């Protein structure tokens, strides 16, 4: 398949296809998926100016106009799920069912936020003073700058863009380097479905371009999903000029398995949470905290399933786990496996390099047992198919270990005890808690986000998104 050449999407014009960058198929690295223009400050300035110029008309358009656009975008994505899902899997490396599943999720997100555009978000209140009435409005904020990661190359752009547009804002989105073609497919659809010029812009370029976007004085709000290190800098730059900012970053998500757990359920939950999507989810279960009595049976049963996982080309129907997205990510996994070994972890399964017939960034799914909560492997995010186990004596110790560390995105427990499940729901220091479910794989119509260093600012998604993408105005009147 010959590579696509992508343009910049700025103010209704497809411009600047100089094609100096590229994305590759991680399942077969000989294959270039797309050639990408390398933008810089000029593209950021042009896109922000276009978004700013489009804001007054878009924010004052009837909510029905915004409903129609988002609903149509959602329908179009759903209709083209096979084709876009295939492109996504070819470019990102998740399996085809995962690629199609993510595409469907993106379509559903647009349809959800189409509805949000029409819903009542303001209030009428009585004043404490006679004759005075109060109304609150939820008003659009302005131009949003968005920086999105490669691991959900259509769903994350969707869950930032759809609410921004639904509530009357305009958007400049910079997608991640490894997955530009998938992001561009979304841009094409938003434009084809009739977004007025400047309402939605997408620009491609290096990380420094993202920094320019965050620093731009006409960008009123910034939404970022990516690594904790980059996120901290994004927040600093945004706060320095009092722009709104929201960050979604890493996780080191614990999955607690208690002695009373159903073993099959525990294994299924851990396998999905740790290894599906090649472990490249900020919500992945990477710390398996296992009670003494079930520990050995659980590790043996999980190892058996991990060993049987078929790793291969993302588009091969037999594949159960695709490659890492890039050479860097592959090397990161192997580096952390080495560190875990050197600190005393026991590699139960995987751990070696994986060479298949096609040249790809394949990683052996790896389970490391006998690790201590203080080890590097239990404190730093790997973002690959690597999980470690920590043995604990009882629920209290499990909760304490789960709550350790810098992150607090998602936390899970597998148990048949209502008492422990409820207690964990209340006391796990995480933004999302899962009982007998994987830590990863969330619904699209409810809030998403974490505590501690996992997240910053208002929650994303579902009914929470209105907080970040609108500003409240309180109006008083006397007549
Ligand atoms: C999920 O677990 O379904 O980057 C979504 C990530 C998260 C999204 C996870 N922001 O992995």
Tab-separated table of C-alpha atoms and ligand atoms in Angstrom:
chain	number	residue	atom	x	y	z
A	1	UNK	CA	0.000	0.000	0.000
A	2	UNK	CA	1.535	3.323	-0.987
A	3	UNK	CA	1.830	5.924	1.745
A	4	UNK	CA	-0.628	8.796	2.054
A	5	UNK	CA	0.734	12.342	2.080
A	6	UNK	CA	-0.981	14.401	4.741
A	7	UNK	CA	-1.616	18.148	4.656
A	8	UNK	CA	-1.967	20.582	7.529
A	9	UNK	CA	-5.661	21.337	8.165
A	10	UNK	CA	-5.758	25.090	8.759
A	11	UNK	CA	-8.734	27.432	8.408
A	12	UNK	CA	-10.513	25.361	5.765
A	13	UNK	CA	-7.385	24.890	3.612
A	14	UNK	CA	-5.312	21.754	3.273
A	15	UNK	CA	-1.826	23.237	3.131
A	16	UNK	CA	1.886	22.580	3.268
A	17	UNK	CA	2.288	18.937	2.292
A	18	UNK	CA	6.069	18.983	2.254
A	19	UNK	CA	6.142	15.443	3.631
A	20	UNK	CA	9.400	15.546	5.530
A	21	UNK	CA	8.168	13.286	8.360
A	22	UNK	CA	6.547	9.863	8.260
A	23	UNK	CA	4.710	7.208	10.213
A	24	UNK	CA	5.503	3.513	9.934
A	25	UNK	CA	3.615	0.299	10.416
A	26	UNK	CA	4.925	-1.137	13.707
A	27	UNK	CA	3.953	-4.651	12.585
A	28	UNK	CA	6.122	-4.300	9.494
A	29	UNK	CA	8.557	-1.442	9.803
A	30	UNK	CA	9.473	-1.532	6.094
A	31	UNK	CA	6.091	-0.032	5.379
A	32	UNK	CA	5.585	3.752	5.503
A	33	UNK	CA	1.942	4.517	6.338
A	34	UNK	CA	1.943	8.277	5.866
A	35	UNK	CA	4.196	11.155	4.961
A	36	UNK	CA	3.671	14.105	7.215
A	37	UNK	CA	4.380	17.810	6.873
A	38	UNK	CA	6.694	19.228	9.516
A	39	UNK	CA	5.045	22.352	10.831
A	40	UNK	CA	6.384	24.970	13.189
A	41	UNK	CA	5.500	28.346	14.630
A	42	UNK	CA	3.960	29.648	11.364
A	43	UNK	CA	1.444	26.787	11.271
A	44	UNK	CA	0.579	27.226	14.953
A	45	UNK	CA	0.009	30.955	14.433
A	46	UNK	CA	-2.105	30.411	11.306
A	47	UNK	CA	-4.233	27.681	12.911
A	48	UNK	CA	-4.821	29.660	16.102
A	49	UNK	CA	-5.725	32.770	14.089
A	50	UNK	CA	-8.218	30.717	12.053
A	51	UNK	CA	-9.740	29.221	15.203
A	52	UNK	CA	-9.998	32.643	16.813
A	53	UNK	CA	-11.693	34.140	13.763
A	54	UNK	CA	-14.194	31.268	13.632
A	55	UNK	CA	-15.088	31.475	17.325
A	56	UNK	CA	-17.714	34.271	17.392
A	57	UNK	CA	-19.976	32.696	14.766
A	58	UNK	CA	-19.533	29.143	16.049
A	59	UNK	CA	-20.162	30.017	19.690
A	60	UNK	CA	-23.325	31.894	18.723
A	61	UNK	CA	-24.621	29.256	16.307
A	62	UNK	CA	-27.803	27.462	17.308
A	63	UNK	CA	-27.039	24.398	19.404
A	64	UNK	CA	-28.917	22.507	16.721
A	65	UNK	CA	-26.196	23.419	14.224
A	66	UNK	CA	-23.601	21.951	16.564
A	67	UNK	CA	-25.778	18.899	17.195
A	68	UNK	CA	-26.074	18.285	13.451
A	69	UNK	CA	-22.327	18.491	12.839
A	70	UNK	CA	-21.356	16.187	15.712
A	71	UNK	CA	-24.124	13.705	14.981
A	72	UNK	CA	-23.050	13.506	11.349
A	73	UNK	CA	-19.385	13.099	12.297
A	74	UNK	CA	-20.384	10.291	14.682
A	75	UNK	CA	-22.462	8.542	12.027
A	76	UNK	CA	-19.705	8.844	9.441
A	77	UNK	CA	-17.062	7.404	11.761
A	78	UNK	CA	-19.370	4.505	12.632
A	79	UNK	CA	-20.101	3.841	8.971
A	80	UNK	CA	-16.381	3.788	8.143
A	81	UNK	CA	-15.332	1.780	11.212
A	82	UNK	CA	-13.702	-1.066	9.253
A	83	UNK	CA	-11.573	1.171	7.064
A	84	UNK	CA	-10.517	3.581	9.820
A	85	UNK	CA	-10.009	0.736	12.310
A	86	UNK	CA	-7.721	-0.957	9.817
A	87	UNK	CA	-5.713	2.221	9.265
A	88	UNK	CA	-5.468	2.680	13.036
A	89	UNK	CA	-4.173	-0.862	13.565
A	90	UNK	CA	-1.721	-0.495	10.696
A	91	UNK	CA	-0.348	2.715	12.134
A	92	UNK	CA	-0.543	2.125	15.914
A	93	UNK	CA	-0.168	-1.638	16.133
A	94	UNK	CA	-3.187	-2.624	18.228
A	95	UNK	CA	-5.091	-5.611	16.881
A	96	UNK	CA	-7.809	-5.099	14.277
A	97	UNK	CA	-10.690	-5.763	16.729
A	98	UNK	CA	-9.063	-3.240	19.079
A	99	UNK	CA	-8.643	-0.754	16.221
A	100	UNK	CA	-12.248	-1.117	15.092
A	101	UNK	CA	-13.435	-1.006	18.712
A	102	UNK	CA	-11.615	2.254	19.289
A	103	UNK	CA	-13.081	3.714	16.097
A	104	UNK	CA	-16.589	2.800	17.213
A	105	UNK	CA	-15.886	4.441	20.548
A	106	UNK	CA	-14.837	7.649	18.757
A	107	UNK	CA	-18.065	7.626	16.734
A	108	UNK	CA	-20.153	7.084	19.859
A	109	UNK	CA	-18.365	9.940	21.627
A	110	UNK	CA	-19.370	12.358	18.869
A	111	UNK	CA	-22.968	11.185	19.081
A	112	UNK	CA	-23.000	11.554	22.868
A	113	UNK	CA	-21.705	15.130	22.654
A	114	UNK	CA	-24.153	15.953	19.866
A	115	UNK	CA	-26.798	15.405	22.545
A	116	UNK	CA	-24.848	17.452	25.087
A	117	UNK	CA	-25.028	20.463	22.752
A	118	UNK	CA	-28.809	20.510	23.152
A	119	UNK	CA	-29.009	19.680	26.837
A	120	UNK	CA	-29.797	22.318	29.475
A	121	UNK	CA	-26.659	23.369	31.286
A	122	UNK	CA	-27.803	26.695	32.752
A	123	UNK	CA	-29.973	27.369	35.804
A	124	UNK	CA	-32.633	29.800	36.972
A	125	UNK	CA	-32.368	30.725	40.629
A	126	UNK	CA	-34.191	32.961	43.010
A	127	UNK	CA	-32.189	35.723	44.557
A	128	UNK	CA	-32.105	36.332	48.298
A	129	UNK	CA	-33.199	39.894	47.398
A	130	UNK	CA	-36.850	40.565	46.503
A	131	UNK	CA	-37.529	41.237	42.821
A	132	UNK	CA	-34.127	39.995	41.711
A	133	UNK	CA	-33.673	36.955	39.489
A	134	UNK	CA	-30.522	35.043	38.759
A	135	UNK	CA	-29.555	32.936	35.783
A	136	UNK	CA	-26.401	31.015	35.198
A	137	UNK	CA	-25.163	30.390	31.670
A	138	UNK	CA	-22.569	27.957	30.467
A	139	UNK	CA	-20.675	29.901	27.845
A	140	UNK	CA	-18.055	28.819	25.353
A	141	UNK	CA	-14.513	29.736	26.361
A	142	UNK	CA	-12.716	30.319	23.047
A	143	UNK	CA	-9.874	28.521	21.300
A	144	UNK	CA	-8.729	25.169	22.696
A	145	UNK	CA	-5.264	23.797	21.965
A	146	UNK	CA	-5.078	20.017	22.210
A	147	UNK	CA	-2.160	17.647	22.354
A	148	UNK	CA	-3.036	13.995	21.970
A	149	UNK	CA	-1.061	10.736	22.272
A	150	UNK	CA	-0.550	7.876	19.844
A	151	UNK	CA	-2.071	5.072	21.922
A	152	UNK	CA	-5.700	6.058	21.244
A	153	UNK	CA	-5.136	7.967	18.007
A	154	UNK	CA	-8.813	8.528	17.225
A	155	UNK	CA	-10.672	8.125	20.550
A	156	UNK	CA	-8.641	10.690	22.497
A	157	UNK	CA	-8.827	13.359	19.770
A	158	UNK	CA	-12.564	12.596	19.699
A	159	UNK	CA	-13.109	12.945	23.425
A	160	UNK	CA	-11.380	16.311	23.512
A	161	UNK	CA	-12.728	17.707	20.232
A	162	UNK	CA	-16.365	16.637	20.536
A	163	UNK	CA	-17.117	18.430	23.831
A	164	UNK	CA	-15.089	21.487	22.802
A	165	UNK	CA	-17.158	21.867	19.627
A	166	UNK	CA	-20.456	20.893	21.276
A	167	UNK	CA	-20.207	23.793	23.708
A	168	UNK	CA	-19.242	26.323	21.027
A	169	UNK	CA	-15.449	26.446	21.201
A	170	UNK	CA	-13.015	26.147	18.326
A	171	UNK	CA	-10.051	23.768	18.182
A	172	UNK	CA	-6.423	23.433	17.136
A	173	UNK	CA	-5.289	19.852	17.610
A	174	UNK	CA	-1.752	18.535	17.391
A	175	UNK	CA	-1.730	14.734	17.262
A	176	UNK	CA	1.188	12.509	18.251
A	177	UNK	CA	4.045	11.830	15.825
A	178	UNK	CA	3.598	8.054	15.360
A	179	UNK	CA	-0.107	8.130	14.357
A	180	UNK	CA	-0.835	11.117	12.107
A	181	UNK	CA	-2.838	9.302	9.419
A	182	UNK	CA	-5.454	8.102	11.903
A	183	UNK	CA	-5.814	11.611	13.296
A	184	UNK	CA	-6.029	13.027	9.768
A	185	UNK	CA	-8.884	10.628	8.980
A	186	UNK	CA	-10.810	12.301	11.788
A	187	UNK	CA	-9.952	15.793	10.515
A	188	UNK	CA	-11.153	14.853	7.016
A	189	UNK	CA	-14.465	13.629	8.406
A	190	UNK	CA	-15.040	16.724	10.558
A	191	UNK	CA	-14.418	18.922	7.520
A	192	UNK	CA	-16.438	16.801	5.103
A	193	UNK	CA	-19.380	16.835	7.506
A	194	UNK	CA	-19.489	20.620	7.219
A	195	UNK	CA	-17.490	22.216	10.040
A	196	UNK	CA	-17.195	25.903	9.110
A	197	UNK	CA	-13.662	26.995	8.177
A	198	UNK	CA	-11.456	27.507	11.238
A	199	UNK	CA	-13.733	25.700	13.687
A	200	UNK	CA	-11.494	22.624	13.693
A	201	UNK	CA	-7.814	22.726	12.716
A	202	UNK	CA	-5.204	19.980	12.872
A	203	UNK	CA	-1.481	20.635	12.650
A	204	UNK	CA	1.454	18.245	12.387
A	205	UNK	CA	4.983	18.757	13.578
A	206	UNK	CA	7.508	18.053	16.323
A	207	UNK	CA	6.955	18.271	20.085
A	208	UNK	CA	8.253	21.838	20.067
A	209	UNK	CA	5.187	22.743	18.015
A	210	UNK	CA	2.995	21.527	20.894
A	211	UNK	CA	4.902	23.858	23.213
A	212	UNK	CA	4.235	26.778	20.844
A	213	UNK	CA	0.549	25.930	20.891
A	214	UNK	CA	0.441	25.858	24.696
A	215	UNK	CA	2.288	29.172	24.934
A	216	UNK	CA	0.181	30.957	22.313
A	217	UNK	CA	-1.580	33.974	23.882
A	218	UNK	CA	-4.774	33.360	21.884
A	219	UNK	CA	-5.219	29.784	23.087
A	220	UNK	CA	-7.725	29.996	25.947
A	221	UNK	CA	-7.632	26.389	27.093
A	222	UNK	CA	-5.226	23.465	26.772
A	223	UNK	CA	-6.057	19.779	27.011
A	224	UNK	CA	-3.173	17.328	27.071
A	225	UNK	CA	-2.902	13.554	27.287
A	226	UNK	CA	0.593	12.109	27.414
A	227	UNK	CA	3.491	11.486	29.734
A	228	UNK	CA	3.790	12.964	33.187
A	229	UNK	CA	7.083	14.698	32.411
A	230	UNK	CA	5.744	16.553	29.377
A	231	UNK	CA	2.444	17.251	31.127
A	232	UNK	CA	4.093	19.070	34.012
A	233	UNK	CA	5.715	21.485	31.527
A	234	UNK	CA	2.418	21.976	29.678
A	235	UNK	CA	0.681	22.918	32.938
A	236	UNK	CA	3.402	25.351	33.891
A	237	UNK	CA	3.284	27.143	30.542
A	238	UNK	CA	-0.516	27.311	30.551
A	239	UNK	CA	-0.829	28.464	34.154
A	240	UNK	CA	1.841	31.122	33.619
A	241	UNK	CA	-0.533	32.931	31.270
A	242	UNK	CA	-3.715	31.850	33.097
A	243	UNK	CA	-5.055	29.592	30.365
A	244	UNK	CA	-7.363	26.768	31.391
A	245	UNK	CA	-5.541	23.482	31.505
A	246	UNK	CA	-6.376	19.830	31.863
A	247	UNK	CA	-3.859	16.991	31.875
A	248	UNK	CA	-4.220	13.214	31.657
A	249	UNK	CA	-0.945	11.445	32.249
A	250	UNK	CA	0.497	8.228	33.485
A	251	UNK	CA	-0.573	5.414	35.710
A	252	UNK	CA	0.969	2.546	37.634
A	253	UNK	CA	-2.385	0.974	38.152
A	254	UNK	CA	-2.768	-1.651	40.861
A	255	UNK	CA	-4.957	-4.719	40.511
A	256	UNK	CA	-5.540	-6.425	43.869
A	257	UNK	CA	-6.365	-10.126	43.851
A	258	UNK	CA	-7.698	-11.431	47.155
A	259	UNK	CA	-7.749	-15.046	48.322
A	260	UNK	CA	-11.523	-15.201	47.911
A	261	UNK	CA	-11.363	-14.169	44.212
A	262	UNK	CA	-12.726	-16.388	41.486
A	263	UNK	CA	-9.432	-17.553	39.964
A	264	UNK	CA	-10.634	-17.630	36.352
A	265	UNK	CA	-12.063	-14.147	36.671
A	266	UNK	CA	-8.846	-12.863	38.246
A	267	UNK	CA	-6.742	-14.292	35.429
A	268	UNK	CA	-9.043	-12.921	32.737
A	269	UNK	CA	-9.109	-9.466	34.352
A	270	UNK	CA	-5.303	-9.365	34.721
A	271	UNK	CA	-4.674	-10.644	31.199
A	272	UNK	CA	-6.896	-7.984	29.674
A	273	UNK	CA	-5.746	-5.161	31.937
A	274	UNK	CA	-2.034	-5.867	31.597
A	275	UNK	CA	-1.581	-7.093	28.049
A	276	UNK	CA	-4.405	-6.047	25.746
A	277	UNK	CA	-3.536	-3.109	23.500
A	278	UNK	CA	0.079	-4.285	24.110
A	279	UNK	CA	-0.100	-2.757	27.606
A	280	UNK	CA	0.012	0.681	25.989
A	281	UNK	CA	-2.805	2.187	27.996
A	282	UNK	CA	-2.401	4.678	30.808
A	283	UNK	CA	-5.056	2.602	32.570
A	284	UNK	CA	-3.196	-0.721	32.141
A	285	UNK	CA	-2.908	-2.965	35.223
A	286	UNK	CA	0.820	-3.061	35.765
A	287	UNK	CA	1.034	-3.910	39.470
A	288	UNK	CA	-0.679	-7.160	40.386
A	289	UNK	CA	-1.014	-7.196	44.165
A	290	UNK	CA	-1.801	-10.762	45.150
A	291	UNK	CA	-2.768	-12.234	48.523
A	292	UNK	CA	-0.676	-15.086	49.857
A	293	UNK	CA	-3.272	-17.869	49.676
A	294	UNK	CA	-4.057	-17.482	45.963
A	295	UNK	CA	-0.669	-16.137	44.898
A	296	UNK	CA	1.005	-19.241	43.479
A	297	UNK	CA	-2.117	-20.555	41.756
A	298	UNK	CA	-2.783	-17.137	40.243
A	299	UNK	CA	0.771	-16.617	38.976
A	300	UNK	CA	0.841	-20.106	37.433
A	301	UNK	CA	-2.551	-19.710	35.754
A	302	UNK	CA	-1.780	-16.228	34.435
A	303	UNK	CA	1.646	-17.309	33.158
A	304	UNK	CA	-0.023	-20.080	31.201
A	305	UNK	CA	-2.386	-17.602	29.519
A	306	UNK	CA	0.408	-15.112	28.828
A	307	UNK	CA	2.531	-17.843	27.267
A	308	UNK	CA	-0.353	-18.723	24.958
A	309	UNK	CA	-0.907	-15.144	23.758
A	310	UNK	CA	-0.320	-14.986	20.040
A	311	UNK	CA	1.835	-11.949	19.306
A	312	UNK	CA	1.977	-10.844	15.692
A	313	UNK	CA	0.959	-8.527	12.900
A	314	UNK	CA	-1.878	-6.314	14.111
A	315	UNK	CA	-3.925	-7.079	10.991
A	316	UNK	CA	-3.572	-10.864	11.190
A	317	UNK	CA	-6.888	-12.255	12.492
A	318	UNK	CA	-5.003	-14.807	14.615
A	319	UNK	CA	-3.059	-12.113	16.479
A	320	UNK	CA	-4.029	-11.460	20.091
A	321	UNK	CA	-1.385	-8.860	20.872
A	322	UNK	CA	0.203	-6.458	18.406
A	323	UNK	CA	3.654	-4.837	18.520
A	324	UNK	CA	4.815	-1.775	20.446
A	325	UNK	CA	4.149	1.441	18.558
A	326	UNK	CA	7.813	2.333	18.050
A	327	UNK	CA	11.348	1.181	18.539
A	328	UNK	CA	11.595	3.517	21.529
A	329	UNK	CA	8.603	1.945	23.242
A	330	UNK	CA	9.931	-1.537	22.527
A	331	UNK	CA	13.311	-0.648	24.012
A	332	UNK	CA	11.652	0.936	27.041
A	333	UNK	CA	9.905	-2.345	27.841
A	334	UNK	CA	13.122	-4.323	27.551
A	335	UNK	CA	14.998	-1.778	29.637
A	336	UNK	CA	12.461	-2.037	32.471
A	337	UNK	CA	12.535	-5.830	32.309
A	338	UNK	CA	16.335	-5.694	32.762
A	339	UNK	CA	16.023	-3.279	35.676
A	340	UNK	CA	13.420	-5.508	37.341
A	341	UNK	CA	15.704	-8.523	36.959
A	342	UNK	CA	18.682	-6.658	38.344
A	343	UNK	CA	16.646	-5.549	41.364
A	344	UNK	CA	15.651	-9.148	42.145
A	345	UNK	CA	12.434	-9.745	40.178
A	346	UNK	CA	11.833	-13.249	38.783
A	347	UNK	CA	10.771	-13.355	35.138
A	348	UNK	CA	8.074	-16.036	35.060
A	349	UNK	CA	7.255	-15.744	31.394
A	350	UNK	CA	8.525	-13.606	28.509
A	351	UNK	CA	11.416	-11.232	29.080
A	352	UNK	CA	13.400	-12.133	25.970
A	353	UNK	CA	13.487	-10.323	22.646
A	354	UNK	CA	10.915	-11.370	20.104
A	355	UNK	CA	11.835	-11.709	16.440
A	356	UNK	CA	9.101	-12.608	13.980
A	357	UNK	CA	9.229	-13.075	10.220
A	358	UNK	CA	8.252	-9.506	9.423
A	359	UNK	CA	10.445	-6.785	10.899
A	360	UNK	CA	8.324	-5.248	13.647
A	361	UNK	CA	8.629	-3.707	17.102
A	362	UNK	CA	7.462	-6.839	18.877
A	363	UNK	CA	7.784	-7.365	22.617
A	364	UNK	CA	7.309	-10.628	24.479
A	365	UNK	CA	4.467	-10.236	26.967
A	366	UNK	CA	6.226	-10.479	30.294
A	367	UNK	CA	5.212	-11.399	33.832
A	368	UNK	CA	7.644	-10.690	36.650
A	369	UNK	CA	7.006	-12.217	40.081
A	370	UNK	CA	8.526	-11.758	43.546
A	371	UNK	CA	8.885	-8.030	43.217
A	372	UNK	CA	8.834	-5.605	46.096
A	373	UNK	CA	6.643	-2.500	46.146
A	374	UNK	CA	9.712	-0.257	46.311
A	375	UNK	CA	11.317	-1.613	43.114
A	376	UNK	CA	11.559	0.574	40.019
A	377	UNK	CA	9.201	-1.741	38.109
A	378	UNK	CA	6.464	-0.948	40.646
A	379	UNK	CA	6.968	2.796	40.583
A	380	UNK	CA	7.630	3.856	36.996
A	381	UNK	CA	5.247	3.490	34.089
A	382	UNK	CA	6.557	1.065	31.436
A	383	UNK	CA	3.748	1.555	28.902
A	384	UNK	CA	4.234	-1.888	27.439
A	385	UNK	CA	3.155	-5.520	27.981
A	386	UNK	CA	4.954	-5.961	31.276
A	387	UNK	CA	3.272	-6.731	34.620
A	388	UNK	CA	4.781	-7.453	38.004
A	389	UNK	CA	3.352	-9.185	41.056
A	390	UNK	CA	3.690	-8.155	44.690
A	391	UNK	CA	2.765	-10.702	47.375
A	392	UNK	CA	0.731	-9.419	50.346
A	393	UNK	CA	-0.600	-11.097	53.479
A	394	UNK	CA	-4.058	-9.515	53.772
A	395	UNK	CA	-6.478	-6.912	52.454
A	396	UNK	CA	-5.072	-4.071	54.550
A	397	UNK	CA	-1.593	-4.595	53.202
A	398	UNK	CA	-3.000	-4.884	49.664
A	399	UNK	CA	-4.775	-1.540	50.017
A	400	UNK	CA	-1.665	0.130	51.415
A	401	UNK	CA	0.491	-1.166	48.533
A	402	UNK	CA	-2.168	-0.196	45.981
A	403	UNK	CA	-2.223	3.335	47.368
A	404	UNK	CA	1.549	3.735	47.244
A	405	UNK	CA	3.452	5.565	44.545
A	406	UNK	CA	3.004	8.790	42.636
A	407	UNK	CA	0.124	7.856	40.376
A	408	UNK	CA	-3.579	7.342	40.996
A	409	UNK	CA	-5.445	6.823	37.751
A	410	UNK	CA	-7.301	3.516	37.960
A	411	UNK	CA	-7.311	0.813	40.648
A	412	UNK	CA	-8.920	-2.626	40.545
A	413	UNK	CA	-9.798	-5.421	42.923
A	414	UNK	CA	-10.880	-8.997	42.243
A	415	UNK	CA	-12.821	-10.392	45.179
A	416	UNK	CA	-16.106	-12.017	46.112
A	417	UNK	CA	-16.230	-10.052	49.357
A	418	UNK	CA	-18.722	-7.203	49.241
A	419	UNK	CA	-17.099	-5.750	52.329
A	420	UNK	CA	-13.661	-5.527	50.755
A	421	UNK	CA	-14.999	-4.413	47.386
A	422	UNK	CA	-16.912	-1.530	48.963
A	423	UNK	CA	-14.040	-0.543	51.190
A	424	UNK	CA	-11.691	-0.535	48.187
A	425	UNK	CA	-14.074	1.613	46.181
A	426	UNK	CA	-14.014	4.213	48.926
A	427	UNK	CA	-10.396	4.098	49.975
A	428	UNK	CA	-8.411	3.393	46.793
A	429	UNK	CA	-6.600	6.607	45.932
A	430	UNK	CA	-7.488	6.584	42.261
A	431	UNK	CA	-9.863	8.464	40.011
A	432	UNK	CA	-11.439	5.246	38.761
A	433	UNK	CA	-12.055	2.036	40.691
A	434	UNK	CA	-12.926	-1.315	39.158
A	435	UNK	CA	-14.397	-4.300	40.999
A	436	UNK	CA	-13.902	-7.629	39.226
A	437	UNK	CA	-13.085	-5.684	36.053
A	438	UNK	CA	-9.821	-4.725	34.352
A	439	UNK	CA	-8.385	-1.331	35.320
A	440	UNK	CA	-8.424	-0.383	31.620
A	441	UNK	CA	-11.351	-0.134	29.239
A	442	UNK	CA	-13.727	2.592	30.291
A	443	UNK	CA	-17.121	3.797	29.113
A	444	UNK	CA	-17.345	6.950	27.036
A	445	UNK	CA	-20.282	8.693	28.710
A	446	UNK	CA	-18.910	9.055	32.249
A	447	UNK	CA	-16.060	11.090	33.800
A	448	UNK	CA	-12.482	9.959	33.259
A	449	UNK	CA	-9.439	10.983	35.265
A	450	UNK	CA	-7.139	10.276	38.158
A	451	UNK	CA	-5.630	11.567	41.366
A	452	UNK	CA	-2.075	12.466	42.389
A	453	UNK	CA	0.310	12.773	39.424
A	454	UNK	CA	-2.014	11.025	36.980
A	455	UNK	CA	-4.265	13.982	36.263
A	456	UNK	CA	-4.555	17.710	36.710
A	457	UNK	CA	-7.516	20.009	36.305
A	458	UNK	CA	-11.174	19.177	35.660
A	459	UNK	CA	-12.271	15.709	34.594
A	460	UNK	CA	-12.691	14.760	30.945
A	461	UNK	CA	-15.530	12.957	29.195
A	462	UNK	CA	-19.206	12.353	29.700
A	463	UNK	CA	-21.233	14.790	31.746
A	464	UNK	CA	-18.061	16.107	33.433
A	465	UNK	CA	-16.685	17.624	30.221
A	466	UNK	CA	-18.948	20.677	30.465
A	467	UNK	CA	-16.822	21.959	33.368
A	468	UNK	CA	-13.678	22.328	31.326
A	469	UNK	CA	-15.173	23.374	28.015
A	470	UNK	CA	-17.500	26.107	29.298
A	471	UNK	CA	-17.302	29.012	31.667
A	472	UNK	CA	-20.157	29.888	34.007
A	473	UNK	CA	-21.652	33.348	33.805
A	474	UNK	CA	-23.984	34.484	36.595
A	475	UNK	CA	-26.529	37.076	35.485
A	476	UNK	CA	-28.639	39.138	37.948
A	477	UNK	CA	-31.668	41.150	36.889
A	478	UNK	CA	-34.316	43.330	38.490
A	479	UNK	CA	-37.400	44.468	36.666
B	1	LIG	C1	-9.269	3.030	28.466
B	1	LIG	O1	-8.662	2.405	29.318
B	1	LIG	O2	-10.283	2.583	27.928
B	1	LIG	O3	-4.056	7.091	27.334
B	1	LIG	C2	-8.880	4.393	28.045
B	1	LIG	C3	-4.774	6.262	27.885
B	1	LIG	C4	-6.027	6.761	28.536
B	1	LIG	C5	-7.238	6.173	27.964
B	1	LIG	C6	-7.531	4.822	28.464
B	1	LIG	N1	-6.081	8.198	28.457
B	1	LIG	O4	-4.486	5.092	27.899
